[in-house]
Short mmCIF file of C-alpha atoms in Angstrom, two decimals:
data_model
loop_
_atom_site.label_atom_id
_atom_site.label_comp_id
_atom_site.label_asym_id
_atom_site.label_seq_id
_atom_site.Cartn_x
_atom_site.Cartn_y
_atom_site.Cartn_z
CA UNK A 1242 5.95 25.40 163.68
CA UNK A 1243 3.58 28.03 162.35
CA UNK A 1244 2.96 27.27 158.62
CA UNK A 1245 2.70 31.03 158.01
CA UNK A 1246 6.30 31.42 159.10
CA UNK A 1247 7.54 29.11 156.35
CA UNK A 1248 8.76 30.98 153.20
CA UNK A 1249 8.23 29.07 149.98
CA UNK A 1250 10.43 29.91 146.97
CA UNK A 1251 8.77 32.03 144.33
CA UNK A 1252 7.34 29.99 141.47
CA UNK A 1253 9.36 29.77 138.29
CA UNK A 1254 6.43 31.28 136.42
CA UNK A 1255 6.44 34.32 138.70
CA UNK A 1256 10.22 34.63 138.40
CA UNK A 1257 9.97 34.47 134.62
CA UNK A 1258 7.36 37.25 134.65
CA UNK A 1259 9.63 39.42 136.80
CA UNK A 1260 12.59 38.78 134.50
CA UNK A 1261 10.49 39.76 131.48
CA UNK A 1262 9.39 42.96 133.24
CA UNK A 1263 13.01 43.77 134.11
CA UNK A 1264 14.11 43.08 130.52
CA UNK A 1265 11.43 45.39 129.10
CA UNK A 1266 12.27 48.06 131.70
CA UNK A 1267 16.01 48.06 130.87
CA UNK A 1268 15.75 47.40 127.10
CA UNK A 1269 18.00 49.81 125.13
CA UNK A 1270 15.00 51.27 123.28
CA UNK A 1271 13.58 52.34 126.67
CA UNK A 1272 16.84 54.22 127.27
CA UNK A 1273 16.40 57.76 125.91
CA UNK A 1274 20.16 58.28 125.51
CA UNK A 1275 20.52 55.09 123.45
CA UNK A 1276 17.49 56.02 121.31
CA UNK A 1277 19.12 59.38 120.51
CA UNK A 1278 22.42 57.68 119.67
CA UNK A 1279 20.62 55.13 117.49
CA UNK A 1280 18.51 57.73 115.65
CA UNK A 1281 21.66 59.76 115.04
CA UNK A 1282 23.28 56.68 113.51
CA UNK A 1283 20.14 56.00 111.45
CA UNK A 1284 20.34 59.52 110.00
CA UNK A 1285 24.09 60.14 109.77
CA UNK A 1286 25.28 56.86 108.25
CA UNK A 1287 22.93 56.79 105.22
CA UNK A 1288 23.69 60.50 104.69
CA UNK A 1289 27.41 59.66 104.52
CA UNK A 1290 26.98 56.97 101.86
CA UNK A 1291 24.37 58.93 99.92
CA UNK A 1292 26.76 61.86 99.58
CA UNK A 1293 29.65 59.61 98.49
CA UNK A 1294 27.53 57.85 95.85
CA UNK A 1295 26.12 61.17 94.65
CA UNK A 1296 29.60 62.67 94.29
CA UNK A 1297 30.88 59.61 92.37
CA UNK A 1298 28.00 60.05 89.89
CA UNK A 1299 28.51 63.84 89.83
CA UNK A 1300 32.24 63.59 89.00
CA UNK A 1301 31.45 61.19 86.15
CA UNK A 1302 28.65 63.49 84.96
CA UNK A 1303 30.97 66.53 85.00
CA UNK A 1304 34.03 64.90 83.42
CA UNK A 1305 33.13 61.52 81.88
CA UNK A 1306 36.49 60.37 83.26
CA UNK A 1307 36.85 57.00 85.01
CA UNK A 1308 40.29 58.18 86.15
CA UNK A 1309 38.84 61.12 88.07
CA UNK A 1310 36.11 58.91 89.55
CA UNK A 1311 38.88 56.53 90.65
CA UNK A 1312 40.80 59.47 92.12
CA UNK A 1313 37.73 60.44 94.16
CA UNK A 1314 37.38 56.88 95.50
CA UNK A 1315 41.12 56.85 96.32
CA UNK A 1316 40.74 60.19 98.13
CA UNK A 1317 37.88 58.74 100.21
CA UNK A 1318 40.05 55.67 100.95
CA UNK A 1319 42.99 57.64 102.40
CA UNK A 1320 41.42 58.76 105.75
CA UNK A 1321 41.23 55.19 107.21
CA UNK A 1322 45.02 54.96 106.79
CA UNK A 1323 45.73 58.39 108.26
CA UNK A 1324 43.13 58.83 110.98
CA UNK A 1325 41.74 55.49 112.22
CA UNK A 1326 44.39 55.23 114.99
CA UNK A 1327 44.17 58.93 115.90
CA UNK A 1328 40.36 58.81 116.09
CA UNK A 1329 40.53 55.90 118.53
CA UNK A 1330 43.05 57.72 120.74
CA UNK A 1331 40.93 60.89 120.78
CA UNK A 1332 37.84 58.87 121.73
CA UNK A 1333 39.73 57.72 124.85
CA UNK A 1334 41.01 61.20 125.78
CA UNK A 1335 38.21 63.63 124.98
CA UNK A 1336 34.59 63.70 126.11
CA UNK A 1337 32.93 61.56 123.46
CA UNK A 1338 29.86 63.76 123.24
CA UNK A 1339 32.05 66.75 122.36
CA UNK A 1340 33.87 64.67 119.75
CA UNK A 1341 30.61 63.42 118.20
CA UNK A 1342 28.94 66.84 118.15
CA UNK A 1343 32.06 68.48 116.70
CA UNK A 1344 32.56 65.82 114.01
CA UNK A 1345 28.90 65.78 112.95
CA UNK A 1346 28.70 69.59 112.94
CA UNK A 1347 31.82 69.74 110.75
CA UNK A 1348 30.35 67.12 108.37
CA UNK A 1349 27.23 69.32 108.20
CA UNK A 1350 29.37 72.34 107.24
CA UNK A 1351 31.18 70.31 104.55
CA UNK A 1352 27.82 69.08 103.17
CA UNK A 1353 26.58 72.71 102.99
CA UNK A 1354 29.76 73.66 101.09
CA UNK A 1355 29.16 70.73 98.71
CA UNK A 1356 25.68 72.12 98.03
CA UNK A 1357 27.24 75.37 96.78
CA UNK A 1358 30.31 73.90 95.04
CA UNK A 1359 29.06 70.54 93.69
CA UNK A 1360 29.87 71.65 90.13
CA UNK A 1361 33.61 71.86 90.91
CA UNK A 1362 35.56 68.58 90.75
CA UNK A 1363 38.36 70.03 92.90
CA UNK A 1364 35.85 71.12 95.57
CA UNK A 1365 34.19 67.69 95.49
CA UNK A 1366 37.59 66.00 96.05
CA UNK A 1367 38.52 68.28 98.95
CA UNK A 1368 35.13 68.24 100.67
CA UNK A 1369 34.65 64.47 100.25
CA UNK A 1370 38.07 63.93 101.82
CA UNK A 1371 37.00 66.17 104.70
CA UNK A 1372 33.74 64.29 105.29
CA UNK A 1373 35.52 60.91 105.11
CA UNK A 1374 38.23 62.11 107.53
CA UNK A 1375 35.73 63.43 110.07
CA UNK A 1376 33.92 60.08 110.00
CA UNK A 1377 37.02 58.39 111.43
CA UNK A 1378 36.91 60.75 114.41
CA UNK A 1379 33.15 60.32 114.83
CA UNK A 1380 32.73 56.54 114.58
CA UNK A 1381 35.18 55.48 117.35
CA UNK A 1382 33.50 57.95 119.73
CA UNK A 1383 30.02 56.73 118.77
CA UNK A 1384 30.90 53.05 119.03
CA UNK A 1385 32.77 53.35 122.34
CA UNK A 1386 29.87 55.29 123.91
CA UNK A 1387 27.52 52.31 123.84
CA UNK A 1388 28.78 50.56 127.05
CA UNK A 1389 28.39 53.72 129.12
CA UNK A 1390 24.86 54.30 127.81
CA UNK A 1391 23.29 50.82 127.97
CA UNK A 1392 25.29 49.28 130.84
CA UNK A 1393 26.88 45.86 131.08
CA UNK A 1394 23.58 43.94 131.25
CA UNK A 1395 22.35 45.20 127.87
CA UNK A 1396 25.72 45.58 126.15
CA UNK A 1397 25.29 42.59 123.83
CA UNK A 1398 21.83 43.72 122.74
CA UNK A 1399 22.99 47.32 122.33
CA UNK A 1400 25.95 46.26 120.18
CA UNK A 1401 23.72 43.97 118.11
CA UNK A 1402 21.29 46.82 117.39
CA UNK A 1403 24.22 49.12 116.53
CA UNK A 1404 25.88 46.66 114.12
CA UNK A 1405 22.58 45.68 112.48
CA UNK A 1406 21.77 49.35 111.92
CA UNK A 1407 25.32 49.96 110.64
CA UNK A 1408 24.99 47.41 107.84
CA UNK A 1409 21.36 48.19 106.99
CA UNK A 1410 21.97 51.96 106.93
CA UNK A 1411 25.07 51.54 104.74
CA UNK A 1412 23.15 49.34 102.30
CA UNK A 1413 20.14 51.68 102.26
CA UNK A 1414 22.35 54.73 101.69
CA UNK A 1415 23.81 53.33 98.48
CA UNK A 1416 20.51 51.79 97.36
CA UNK A 1417 18.45 54.95 97.87
CA UNK A 1418 21.03 57.34 96.40
CA UNK A 1419 20.64 56.30 92.75
CA UNK A 1420 16.84 56.62 92.48
CA UNK A 1421 16.96 59.82 94.57
CA UNK A 1422 19.44 61.46 92.16
CA UNK A 1423 17.17 60.50 89.27
CA UNK A 1424 13.96 61.75 90.89
CA UNK A 1425 15.04 64.94 92.68
CA UNK A 1426 18.53 65.75 91.34
CA UNK A 1427 21.89 66.11 93.07
CA UNK A 1428 21.22 69.60 94.46
CA UNK A 1429 17.96 68.66 96.18
CA UNK A 1430 19.51 65.41 97.42
CA UNK A 1431 22.33 67.41 99.02
CA UNK A 1432 19.67 69.49 100.81
CA UNK A 1433 18.25 66.23 102.22
CA UNK A 1434 21.75 65.17 103.30
CA UNK A 1435 22.24 68.53 105.03
CA UNK A 1436 18.98 67.96 106.91
CA UNK A 1437 20.08 64.45 107.93
CA UNK A 1438 23.50 65.59 109.19
CA UNK A 1439 21.85 68.55 110.94
CA UNK A 1440 19.30 66.33 112.70
CA UNK A 1441 22.03 63.87 113.71
CA UNK A 1442 24.05 66.75 115.20
CA UNK A 1443 21.05 67.96 117.24
CA UNK A 1444 20.51 64.42 118.57
CA UNK A 1445 24.18 64.30 119.63
CA UNK A 1446 23.80 67.64 121.42
CA UNK A 1447 20.88 66.15 123.40
CA UNK A 1448 22.99 63.19 124.60
CA UNK A 1449 24.22 63.15 128.20
CA UNK A 1450 27.92 63.61 128.93
CA UNK A 1451 29.56 60.39 127.75
CA UNK A 1452 32.88 60.43 129.64
CA UNK A 1453 34.54 62.33 132.47
CA UNK A 1454 37.82 62.99 130.67
CA UNK A 1455 38.62 66.70 130.51
CA UNK A 1456 40.13 68.55 127.59
CA UNK A 1457 43.27 69.30 129.58
CA UNK A 1458 43.99 65.58 129.92
CA UNK A 1459 43.98 65.01 126.18
CA UNK A 1460 47.55 64.57 125.00
CA UNK A 1461 48.22 63.31 121.53
CA UNK A 1462 51.60 63.04 119.85
CA UNK A 1463 50.72 62.92 116.15
CA UNK A 1464 54.24 61.88 115.16
CA UNK A 1465 54.22 59.02 117.64
CA UNK A 1466 50.75 57.93 116.47
CA UNK A 1467 51.96 57.90 112.85
CA UNK A 1468 55.00 55.82 113.85
CA UNK A 1469 52.78 53.39 115.76
CA UNK A 1470 50.51 53.05 112.72
CA UNK A 1471 53.47 52.27 110.42
CA UNK A 1472 55.01 49.79 112.87
CA UNK A 1473 51.58 48.26 113.41
CA UNK A 1474 51.17 47.61 109.68
CA UNK A 1475 54.57 45.90 109.70
CA UNK A 1476 53.51 43.90 112.77
CA UNK A 1477 50.46 42.64 110.87
CA UNK A 1478 52.74 41.28 108.14
CA UNK A 1479 55.37 39.81 110.51
CA UNK A 1480 52.68 38.01 112.55
CA UNK A 1481 51.78 35.89 109.51
CA UNK A 1482 55.31 34.53 109.03
CA UNK A 1483 55.24 30.75 108.93
CA UNK A 1484 51.46 30.69 108.37
CA UNK A 1485 51.56 30.00 104.62
CA UNK A 1486 47.83 29.26 104.30
CA UNK A 1487 47.04 32.44 106.25
CA UNK A 1488 49.40 34.49 104.08
CA UNK A 1489 47.67 33.20 100.95
CA UNK A 1490 44.24 33.94 102.44
CA UNK A 1491 45.18 37.51 103.37
CA UNK A 1492 46.62 38.12 99.89
CA UNK A 1493 43.35 36.88 98.36
CA UNK A 1494 41.33 39.11 100.69
CA UNK A 1495 43.50 42.17 99.98
CA UNK A 1496 43.28 41.52 96.23
CA UNK A 1497 39.48 41.16 96.13
CA UNK A 1498 38.87 44.05 98.56
CA UNK A 1499 40.93 46.50 96.51
CA UNK A 1500 40.05 45.33 92.99
CA UNK A 1501 36.33 45.62 93.78
CA UNK A 1502 36.78 49.16 95.10
CA UNK A 1503 38.66 49.99 91.90
CA UNK A 1504 35.89 48.47 89.75
CA UNK A 1505 33.39 50.78 91.53
CA UNK A 1506 35.12 53.65 89.69
CA UNK A 1507 34.09 52.05 86.39
CA UNK A 1508 30.46 51.34 87.35
CA UNK A 1509 28.98 54.67 86.14
CA UNK A 1510 30.67 54.29 82.73
CA UNK A 1511 29.83 50.58 82.40
CA UNK A 1512 26.19 50.87 83.39
CA UNK A 1513 25.29 54.20 81.78
CA UNK A 1514 27.23 53.83 78.51
CA UNK A 1515 27.21 50.06 77.91
CA UNK A 1516 24.20 48.62 79.75
CA UNK A 1517 22.34 51.87 79.00
CA UNK A 1518 20.49 51.88 82.30
CA UNK A 1519 19.66 54.95 84.37
CA UNK A 1520 21.35 56.11 87.57
CA UNK A 1521 18.38 54.92 89.62
CA UNK A 1522 18.58 51.48 88.06
CA UNK A 1523 22.24 51.14 89.10
CA UNK A 1524 21.02 50.96 92.69
CA UNK A 1525 18.12 48.63 91.90
CA UNK A 1526 19.82 46.19 89.52
CA UNK A 1527 23.43 46.18 90.78
CA UNK A 1528 23.88 47.53 94.31
CA UNK A 1529 20.65 46.04 95.70
CA UNK A 1530 21.39 42.50 94.47
CA UNK A 1531 24.98 42.78 95.76
CA UNK A 1532 23.61 43.49 99.23
CA UNK A 1533 21.03 40.71 98.96
CA UNK A 1534 23.72 38.23 97.89
CA UNK A 1535 25.83 39.24 100.88
CA UNK A 1536 22.84 38.76 103.22
CA UNK A 1537 22.15 35.29 101.80
CA UNK A 1538 25.80 34.34 102.30
CA UNK A 1539 25.69 35.44 105.95
CA UNK A 1540 22.77 33.03 106.47
CA UNK A 1541 24.39 30.17 104.52
CA UNK A 1542 28.08 30.44 105.45
CA UNK A 1543 27.76 28.45 108.69
CA UNK A 1544 26.13 25.48 106.91
CA UNK A 1545 28.70 25.66 104.10
CA UNK A 1546 31.52 25.73 106.66
CA UNK A 1547 30.36 22.37 108.06
CA UNK A 1548 30.72 20.65 104.68
CA UNK A 1549 33.88 22.21 103.23
CA UNK A 1550 37.29 23.34 104.45
CA UNK A 1551 37.94 27.05 104.89
CA UNK A 1552 40.43 27.05 102.03
CA UNK A 1553 37.83 25.44 99.73
CA UNK A 1554 35.24 28.06 100.70
CA UNK A 1555 37.63 30.96 100.08
CA UNK A 1556 38.66 29.50 96.72
CA UNK A 1557 34.98 29.11 95.79
CA UNK A 1558 34.50 32.79 96.63
CA UNK A 1559 37.46 33.69 94.40
CA UNK A 1560 35.92 31.68 91.56
CA UNK A 1561 32.60 33.49 92.03
CA UNK A 1562 34.32 36.87 91.81
CA UNK A 1563 36.32 35.77 88.75
CA UNK A 1564 33.07 34.79 87.01
CA UNK A 1565 31.52 38.15 87.95
CA UNK A 1566 34.45 40.17 86.57
CA UNK A 1567 34.57 38.00 83.42
CA UNK A 1568 30.86 37.76 82.60
CA UNK A 1569 29.70 41.30 83.49
CA UNK A 1570 31.62 43.03 80.64
CA UNK A 1571 30.60 40.24 78.23
CA UNK A 1572 26.96 40.95 79.16
CA UNK A 1573 27.63 44.67 78.58
CA UNK A 1574 29.19 44.03 75.15
CA UNK A 1575 26.42 41.63 74.07
CA UNK A 1576 23.81 44.11 75.28
CA UNK A 1577 25.28 46.85 73.09
CA UNK A 1578 25.89 44.64 70.03
CA UNK A 1579 22.71 42.56 69.93
CA UNK A 1580 20.16 44.82 71.60
CA UNK A 1581 21.33 48.19 70.32
CA UNK A 1582 21.67 49.36 73.90
CA UNK A 1583 17.98 48.90 74.61
CA UNK A 1584 16.71 47.35 77.81
CA UNK A 1585 15.70 43.68 77.73
CA UNK A 1586 14.63 41.38 80.56
CA UNK A 1587 17.62 39.13 79.81
CA UNK A 1588 20.08 42.02 80.18
CA UNK A 1589 18.60 43.09 83.51
CA UNK A 1590 18.39 39.49 84.73
CA UNK A 1591 22.05 38.86 83.87
CA UNK A 1592 23.15 41.92 85.87
CA UNK A 1593 21.02 40.93 88.87
CA UNK A 1594 22.24 37.30 88.88
CA UNK A 1595 25.90 38.31 88.53
CA UNK A 1596 25.56 40.90 91.32
CA UNK A 1597 23.90 38.32 93.60
CA UNK A 1598 26.78 35.92 92.90
CA UNK A 1599 29.42 38.59 93.60
CA UNK A 1600 27.80 39.63 96.89
CA UNK A 1601 27.55 35.99 97.98
CA UNK A 1602 31.19 35.31 96.98
CA UNK A 1603 32.46 38.39 98.85
CA UNK A 1604 30.98 37.28 102.16
CA UNK A 1605 32.28 33.72 101.68
CA UNK A 1606 35.79 35.14 101.38
CA UNK A 1607 35.57 37.82 104.08
CA UNK A 1608 33.85 35.83 106.84
CA UNK A 1609 35.95 32.70 106.27
CA UNK A 1610 39.21 34.67 106.01
CA UNK A 1611 38.39 36.50 109.24
CA UNK A 1612 37.64 33.19 110.99
CA UNK A 1613 40.91 31.70 109.73
CA UNK A 1614 42.79 34.75 111.00
CA UNK A 1615 41.13 34.51 114.42
CA UNK A 1616 42.03 30.83 114.70
CA UNK A 1617 45.69 31.15 113.75
CA UNK A 1618 46.71 34.43 115.42
CA UNK A 1619 47.55 34.70 119.11
CA UNK A 1620 44.77 36.19 121.25
CA UNK A 1621 47.09 38.75 122.86
CA UNK A 1622 47.93 40.41 119.53
CA UNK A 1623 44.80 39.62 117.50
CA UNK A 1624 43.13 43.01 117.84
CA UNK A 1625 46.23 44.96 116.80
CA UNK A 1626 46.94 42.63 113.90
CA UNK A 1627 43.38 42.79 112.54
CA UNK A 1628 43.38 46.59 112.77
CA UNK A 1629 46.80 46.87 111.19
CA UNK A 1630 45.84 44.53 108.34
CA UNK A 1631 42.80 46.70 107.64
CA UNK A 1632 45.08 49.75 107.43
CA UNK A 1633 47.41 47.79 105.13
CA UNK A 1634 44.48 46.78 102.90
CA UNK A 1635 43.40 50.40 102.54
CA UNK A 1636 46.97 51.54 101.93
CA UNK A 1637 47.58 49.04 99.14
CA UNK A 1638 44.22 49.86 97.60
CA UNK A 1639 44.95 53.49 96.73
CA UNK A 1640 47.44 52.78 93.88
CA UNK A 1641 45.24 49.91 92.59
CA UNK A 1642 42.19 52.20 92.42
CA UNK A 1643 44.16 54.92 90.64
CA UNK A 1644 45.74 52.45 88.20
CA UNK A 1645 42.47 50.80 87.14
CA UNK A 1646 40.63 54.13 86.92
CA UNK A 1647 43.23 55.85 84.72
CA UNK A 1648 43.85 52.72 82.64
CA UNK A 1649 40.50 53.38 80.96
CA UNK A 1650 42.09 56.38 79.21
CA UNK A 1651 43.69 53.76 76.95
CA UNK A 1652 41.32 50.74 77.21
CA UNK A 1653 37.51 50.68 77.55
CA UNK A 1654 35.96 49.98 80.96
CA UNK A 1655 34.52 46.57 79.91
CA UNK A 1656 37.94 45.49 78.61
CA UNK A 1657 39.60 46.50 81.90
CA UNK A 1658 37.03 44.53 83.91
CA UNK A 1659 37.38 41.58 81.54
CA UNK A 1660 41.16 41.65 82.05
CA UNK A 1661 40.58 41.74 85.81
CA UNK A 1662 38.37 38.66 85.45
CA UNK A 1663 41.09 36.76 83.56
CA UNK A 1664 43.67 37.76 86.20
CA UNK A 1665 41.30 36.64 88.98
CA UNK A 1666 40.83 33.27 87.26
CA UNK A 1667 44.63 32.89 87.25
CA UNK A 1668 44.89 33.74 90.95
CA UNK A 1669 42.03 31.33 91.73
CA UNK A 1670 43.81 28.51 89.84
CA UNK A 1671 47.12 29.12 91.69
CA UNK A 1672 45.36 29.25 95.08
CA UNK A 1673 43.26 26.15 94.35
CA UNK A 1674 46.42 24.24 93.32
CA UNK A 1675 48.18 25.33 96.51
CA UNK A 1676 45.19 24.28 98.62
CA UNK A 1677 45.12 20.87 96.94
CA UNK A 1678 48.81 20.35 97.72
CA UNK A 1679 48.20 21.43 101.32
CA UNK A 1680 45.40 18.87 101.66
CA UNK A 1681 47.61 16.10 100.22
CA UNK A 1682 50.46 17.12 102.55
CA UNK A 1683 48.13 17.12 105.57
CA UNK A 1684 46.68 13.72 104.62
CA UNK A 1685 50.18 12.23 104.16
CA UNK A 1686 51.24 13.62 107.54
CA UNK A 1687 48.13 12.14 109.18
CA UNK A 1688 48.78 8.68 107.69
CA UNK A 1689 52.45 8.70 108.71
CA UNK A 1690 51.40 9.24 112.31
#
């Protein structure tokens, strides 16, 4: 046989080189459509959170009312309840590029209106609600466009880049907003936001067509969608029947999620009037450490999960939040009484440490609760139940936010937060006692076998 006729398999080294070339050739960042989508996200998402933070500070600056700040946060919290289901349906029925361009262009218009009417509390409420509502039409279209842009081979990498950017951009938006307000003022900052929304809209216009669905095929029964949303929220509750540990976990998650959003309404008053720090320092000494604590928890939660039960981890997170709510107002009071409101390294350090602890505790609760939910809920209904529980969490949060915000008309912000800390300690003690009984019951059952 002629040796030249024999075909030898390609060396593994050569194959590896070819695979690397193919990976670099098909990488999402070599895909111009994905780069445009990603840059749009990198501009639009921080703009969204910058404008919300700026308007929270602006309402407090105009009125000095925690109740009105709480009302603004409640107004921003309503769109997820009303429009999250509708936005998802539209993303499946209308060309996603059209939906993204239209939503971003409308957010741009609302931001321009905010520039002219940012001294009116009523206008801020209305326009912030509009921007928040449009976001729940934009995000489902943006997210569901990724598979069609990057293809199946790069879907995991594309989603990873998207989610990483989502969290980083959200964190940066809130962190940058405070110093930016201090350095350039609300009006100039709104001009920057207008530029960011405008650039994001242009990038969306440059995207290719993202689906073949025509306008004439889009049929949406708003009444039916509202009924499905209501029944879905009920389904999320019914699905947890018989899962006592899961019920307790979800109640803890709902409590922490909503109380923390309500406490946000008190942050301008607490920090500016009691800690006596500037708007820019709110981002640096409170919001930044919260994000850093959350990032540290993401890294550590897997190792912690190997050493402790999920119930123990969630209860530890509850204890961390209770300490945060309890000690933060005490630090504010002591700062005012002993330091005359002046800045001291100890005051700043206490705020940073408490914020780090709260961010760490939040992730312990959220990640572990989500894992527990995934483990105990049937795969066929898991997606609906998770979505419906999120809607339920937002729905229950609106009255809590309003209550805590307006309560400060009668009691000071530090006293309200201190009371929240005492209540959270009580909830932690009840949950820890329940978990201990569950462990004893499980151990007794194991021995009897």
